mmCIF file of C-alpha atoms in Angstrom:
data_model
loop_
_atom_site.group_PDB
_atom_site.id
_atom_site.type_symbol
_atom_site.label_atom_id
_atom_site.label_comp_id
_atom_site.label_asym_id
_atom_site.label_seq_id
_atom_site.Cartn_x
_atom_site.Cartn_y
_atom_site.Cartn_z
ATOM 1 C CA MET A 1 9.501 9.256 9.540
ATOM 2 C CA ILE A 2 9.021 5.664 9.841
ATOM 3 C CA ARG A 3 12.430 3.846 9.438
ATOM 4 C CA ALA A 4 13.296 0.622 7.793
ATOM 5 C CA THR A 5 13.623 -1.451 11.086
ATOM 6 C CA PHE A 6 9.385 -1.002 11.187
ATOM 7 C CA PHE A 7 9.496 -2.994 7.933
ATOM 8 C CA GLN A 8 11.693 -5.905 9.558
ATOM 9 C CA ARG A 9 8.736 -7.558 10.617
ATOM 10 C CA ASP A 10 6.234 -9.598 9.419
ATOM 11 C CA PRO A 11 3.708 -8.715 6.480
ATOM 12 C CA LEU A 12 0.694 -9.034 8.947
ATOM 13 C CA THR A 13 1.966 -6.617 11.583
ATOM 14 C CA CYS A 14 3.496 -3.780 9.265
ATOM 15 C CA ALA A 15 0.034 -3.876 7.253
ATOM 16 C CA ARG A 16 -2.074 -3.418 10.457
ATOM 17 C CA GLU A 17 0.126 -0.946 12.079
ATOM 18 C CA LEU A 18 0.484 1.392 8.660
ATOM 19 C CA ILE A 19 -3.456 1.966 9.359
ATOM 20 C CA GLY A 20 -3.483 5.689 10.445
ATOM 21 C CA ALA A 21 0.140 6.350 9.382
ATOM 22 C CA GLU A 22 0.386 9.214 6.729
ATOM 23 C CA LEU A 23 1.762 8.659 3.175
ATOM 24 C CA ILE A 24 3.801 11.857 2.251
ATOM 25 C CA TRP A 25 4.443 11.853 -1.534
ATOM 26 C CA GLY A 26 6.121 15.054 -2.760
ATOM 27 C CA ARG A 27 3.478 17.859 -2.435
ATOM 28 C CA CYS A 28 0.786 15.292 -1.370
ATOM 29 C CA ALA A 29 0.186 13.324 1.506
ATOM 30 C CA GLY A 30 -2.725 11.139 3.032
ATOM 31 C CA LYS A 31 -3.617 8.918 6.009
ATOM 32 C CA ILE A 32 -3.603 5.619 5.211
ATOM 33 C CA VAL A 33 -6.934 4.030 5.446
ATOM 34 C CA GLU A 34 -6.731 0.581 4.075
ATOM 35 C CA THR A 35 -3.669 -1.823 3.353
ATOM 36 C CA GLU A 36 -3.301 -5.586 2.298
ATOM 37 C CA ALA A 37 -0.593 -8.076 3.361
ATOM 38 C CA TYR A 38 0.810 -10.684 1.149
ATOM 39 C CA PHE A 39 3.630 -13.402 2.129
ATOM 40 C CA ALA A 40 6.466 -14.352 -0.014
ATOM 41 C CA GLU A 41 5.906 -17.991 0.893
ATOM 42 C CA ASN A 42 2.651 -19.986 0.619
ATOM 43 C CA ASP A 43 0.738 -17.272 -0.579
ATOM 44 C CA GLU A 44 -0.898 -17.824 -3.856
ATOM 45 C CA ALA A 45 -1.671 -14.170 -4.654
ATOM 46 C CA CYS A 46 1.613 -12.675 -3.551
ATOM 47 C CA HIS A 47 3.887 -12.028 -7.026
ATOM 48 C CA THR A 48 6.684 -14.388 -5.308
ATOM 49 C CA PHE A 49 4.339 -17.228 -6.132
ATOM 50 C CA SER A 50 4.657 -16.806 -10.053
ATOM 51 C CA ARG A 51 6.904 -14.116 -10.630
ATOM 52 C CA PRO A 52 10.623 -14.871 -10.086
ATOM 53 C CA SER A 53 11.550 -11.212 -10.543
ATOM 54 C CA ALA A 54 9.373 -10.648 -7.421
ATOM 55 C CA ARG A 55 11.497 -13.190 -5.631
ATOM 56 C CA ASP A 56 14.768 -11.512 -6.941
ATOM 57 C CA PHE A 57 13.323 -8.106 -5.732
ATOM 58 C CA ILE A 58 13.156 -9.093 -2.276
ATOM 59 C CA LYS A 59 16.738 -10.768 -2.242
ATOM 60 C CA GLN A 60 18.097 -7.300 -3.949
ATOM 61 C CA ASN A 61 16.397 -4.587 -1.856
ATOM 62 C CA ASN A 62 15.915 -3.471 1.746
ATOM 63 C CA ALA A 63 13.163 -3.522 3.763
ATOM 64 C CA GLY A 64 11.101 -0.443 3.100
ATOM 65 C CA ALA A 65 11.659 -0.228 -0.809
ATOM 66 C CA ALA A 66 8.946 0.739 -3.022
ATOM 67 C CA TYR A 67 7.543 -2.469 -5.194
ATOM 68 C CA ILE A 68 5.880 -0.906 -8.115
ATOM 69 C CA TYR A 69 4.045 -3.129 -10.828
ATOM 70 C CA PHE A 70 1.329 -2.494 -13.342
ATOM 71 C CA SER A 71 -1.801 -4.550 -12.842
ATOM 72 C CA TYR A 72 -4.078 -5.879 -15.320
ATOM 73 C CA GLY A 73 -2.393 -3.452 -17.995
ATOM 74 C CA ALA A 74 -4.559 -0.426 -16.043
ATOM 75 C CA HIS A 75 -2.895 0.753 -12.823
ATOM 76 C CA TRP A 76 -0.024 1.203 -11.203
ATOM 77 C CA MET A 77 0.203 -0.602 -7.653
ATOM 78 C CA LEU A 78 2.509 0.823 -4.250
ATOM 79 C CA ASN A 79 3.512 -1.803 -2.286
ATOM 80 C CA VAL A 80 6.337 -1.921 0.488
ATOM 81 C CA LEU A 81 8.611 -4.476 0.833
ATOM 82 C CA VAL A 82 8.606 -6.466 4.168
ATOM 83 C CA LYS A 83 11.859 -8.386 5.330
ATOM 84 C CA GLY A 84 11.745 -10.008 9.024
ATOM 85 C CA ARG A 85 10.951 -13.413 9.927
ATOM 86 C CA GLU A 86 8.626 -13.675 7.063
ATOM 87 C CA ASP A 87 9.061 -11.876 4.044
ATOM 88 C CA GLY A 88 6.649 -10.175 1.624
ATOM 89 C CA PHE A 89 4.727 -7.021 0.867
ATOM 90 C CA VAL A 90 2.338 -4.359 2.190
ATOM 91 C CA LEU A 91 -0.081 -3.193 -0.713
ATOM 92 C CA ILE A 92 -1.052 0.501 0.013
ATOM 93 C CA ARG A 93 -4.853 0.370 -1.011
ATOM 94 C CA ALA A 94 -6.697 3.551 -0.049
ATOM 95 C CA LEU A 95 -5.631 7.105 1.727
ATOM 96 C CA GLU A 96 -7.817 9.935 3.214
ATOM 97 C CA PRO A 97 -6.358 12.951 1.209
ATOM 98 C CA VAL A 98 -4.883 15.526 3.936
ATOM 99 C CA ARG A 99 -2.529 17.611 1.832
ATOM 100 C CA GLY A 100 -2.317 18.422 -1.722
ATOM 101 C CA VAL A 101 -6.024 17.432 -2.358
ATOM 102 C CA GLU A 102 -6.510 19.904 -5.326
ATOM 103 C CA LEU A 103 -3.318 18.618 -7.226
ATOM 104 C CA MET A 104 -4.769 15.146 -6.485
ATOM 105 C CA LYS A 105 -8.145 15.761 -7.609
ATOM 106 C CA LYS A 106 -6.567 17.452 -10.974
ATOM 107 C CA ARG A 107 -4.952 14.212 -11.501
ATOM 108 C CA ARG A 108 -7.738 11.942 -10.916
ATOM 109 C CA ARG A 109 -10.155 14.587 -12.765
ATOM 110 C CA LEU A 110 -12.562 14.499 -9.839
ATOM 111 C CA LYS A 111 -14.208 16.843 -7.684
ATOM 112 C CA ASN A 112 -15.129 14.331 -4.761
ATOM 113 C CA ASP A 113 -12.825 14.129 -2.027
ATOM 114 C CA VAL A 114 -13.746 10.936 -0.932
ATOM 115 C CA ARG A 115 -13.117 8.662 -4.180
ATOM 116 C CA ILE A 116 -9.904 10.496 -5.033
ATOM 117 C CA CYS A 117 -7.647 7.760 -3.425
ATOM 118 C CA SER A 118 -10.276 5.101 -2.718
ATOM 119 C CA GLY A 119 -8.370 2.220 -4.239
ATOM 120 C CA PRO A 120 -4.641 1.481 -5.155
ATOM 121 C CA GLY A 121 -5.066 2.343 -8.818
ATOM 122 C CA LYS A 122 -7.097 5.488 -7.842
ATOM 123 C CA LEU A 123 -3.997 6.202 -5.144
ATOM 124 C CA THR A 124 -1.158 6.009 -7.605
ATOM 125 C CA GLN A 125 -2.872 8.229 -9.959
ATOM 126 C CA ALA A 126 -3.731 10.997 -7.619
ATOM 127 C CA LEU A 127 -0.039 10.682 -6.213
ATOM 128 C CA ASP A 128 1.496 10.257 -9.582
ATOM 129 C CA ILE A 129 3.133 7.036 -8.533
ATOM 130 C CA THR A 130 4.569 5.049 -11.754
ATOM 131 C CA GLN A 131 7.499 2.660 -12.639
ATOM 132 C CA ARG A 132 9.814 5.376 -12.012
ATOM 133 C CA HIS A 133 9.347 5.059 -8.201
ATOM 134 C CA HIS A 134 10.204 1.153 -8.323
ATOM 135 C CA LYS A 135 13.102 0.259 -5.684
ATOM 136 C CA MET A 136 12.793 3.603 -4.119
ATOM 137 C CA ASP A 137 13.609 3.745 -0.684
ATOM 138 C CA LEU A 138 10.686 4.887 1.319
ATOM 139 C CA CYS A 139 12.625 4.982 4.800
ATOM 140 C CA GLY A 140 15.147 7.866 3.912
ATOM 141 C CA ASP A 141 13.416 10.485 1.933
ATOM 142 C CA ALA A 142 11.299 13.109 3.822
ATOM 143 C CA ARG A 143 9.638 13.761 0.361
ATOM 144 C CA HIS A 144 8.462 10.033 -0.071
ATOM 145 C CA CYS A 145 7.956 8.404 2.957
ATOM 146 C CA PHE A 146 5.782 6.929 5.922
ATOM 147 C CA VAL A 147 5.159 9.154 9.109
ATOM 148 C CA SER A 148 3.677 7.292 12.169
ATOM 149 C CA SER A 149 0.317 8.471 13.761
ATOM 150 C CA GLN A 150 0.360 9.815 17.144
ATOM 151 C CA LYS A 151 -3.009 7.882 17.712
ATOM 152 C CA ASN A 152 -3.939 4.122 17.771
ATOM 153 C CA ALA A 153 -6.267 3.742 14.912
ATOM 154 C CA GLU A 154 -9.281 1.100 15.237
ATOM 155 C CA VAL A 155 -8.251 -1.395 12.793
ATOM 156 C CA VAL A 156 -10.625 -4.066 11.291
ATOM 157 C CA ALA A 157 -9.136 -7.126 9.515
ATOM 158 C CA ASP A 158 -11.151 -8.634 6.687
ATOM 159 C CA ALA A 159 -10.679 -10.941 3.566
ATOM 160 C CA ARG A 160 -8.600 -9.561 0.878
ATOM 161 C CA ILE A 161 -10.287 -8.202 -2.102
ATOM 162 C CA GLY A 162 -9.732 -7.799 -5.965
ATOM 163 C CA ILE A 163 -7.858 -11.028 -6.049
ATOM 164 C CA SER A 164 -8.835 -14.665 -7.033
ATOM 165 C CA ARG A 165 -6.411 -16.961 -4.877
ATOM 166 C CA SER A 166 -5.940 -17.048 -1.298
ATOM 167 C CA ALA A 167 -8.432 -14.138 -0.993
ATOM 168 C CA HIS A 168 -10.044 -15.774 2.029
ATOM 169 C CA HIS A 169 -7.011 -14.571 4.247
ATOM 170 C CA PRO A 170 -8.288 -11.813 6.641
ATOM 171 C CA TRP A 171 -5.264 -9.532 5.668
ATOM 172 C CA ARG A 172 -7.008 -6.738 4.356
ATOM 173 C CA PHE A 173 -7.132 -4.199 7.136
ATOM 174 C CA THR A 174 -8.962 -0.853 7.021
ATOM 175 C CA LEU A 175 -9.640 2.018 9.406
ATOM 176 C CA ARG A 176 -13.191 1.603 11.148
ATOM 177 C CA GLY A 177 -15.543 3.575 9.593
ATOM 178 C CA SER A 178 -13.512 5.510 7.096
ATOM 179 C CA LYS A 179 -15.581 6.471 4.144
ATOM 180 C CA PHE A 180 -12.361 6.613 2.069
ATOM 181 C CA VAL A 181 -11.642 2.986 1.784
ATOM 182 C CA SER A 182 -11.958 1.191 -1.644
ATOM 183 C CA ARG A 183 -14.961 -1.035 -0.386
ATOM 184 C CA PRO A 184 -16.323 -1.295 3.647
ATOM 185 C CA ALA A 185 -15.038 -4.177 5.478
ATOM 186 C CA LYS A 186 -17.608 -6.783 6.184
ATOM 187 C CA LEU A 187 -18.389 -6.747 9.961
#
C-alpha cells in the first residue's frame, strides 16, 4: 500500500509516479494509466485558484486524502491531496480495469472493457465514487488505496485536457501505448 509519505512531495512527481500503480476500490481495482497534476499556487486550473473551500481542504487534511468534487453538474472527480514543498492535487483520469470488471461494466452499462474507466467521470461511475468518499484517507485502508507497481512504467507527459485555463502545462501523464486512456497523448 502506498503510504502518505509518497504524497508529501510535489504534484508533478506524484502524478508521474502513480502511472502503473493500482487503485483498489472495494471489490474493484485498476492500473492507473492517466493522471494530471494541479498546483495549489499559481495554477489557474486548480480549484484553489478560485475556491476558498479547496484552500481550506489543503489546510485541514493530510497528504493522501481524497478530494472529491462534482464537475459541470455531471460527474464526480477523484483527486488525491499532495502536501510537500508545493501543495496540490493529482486527478486520477483513467484506469485499466483489472479486478471487478463485470461490476464496473454493470455500473457503467457497458460491455466494452476499454471504455469503462477511460476518463475521470467514467472511472468514478465505474467504481461508485461519490461525495461520501470526500476526505477519505487513501493511505490507511486496504479497501480504498493505491498499491505501487513492481515495474517501471513508461510515462508520456502531455498538456492537460478538459480545462480552459493553464491547459498548456505538460502535467498530464499517461502510460505509453495504453488503449485505456481518455485521449492518446500527442507524441
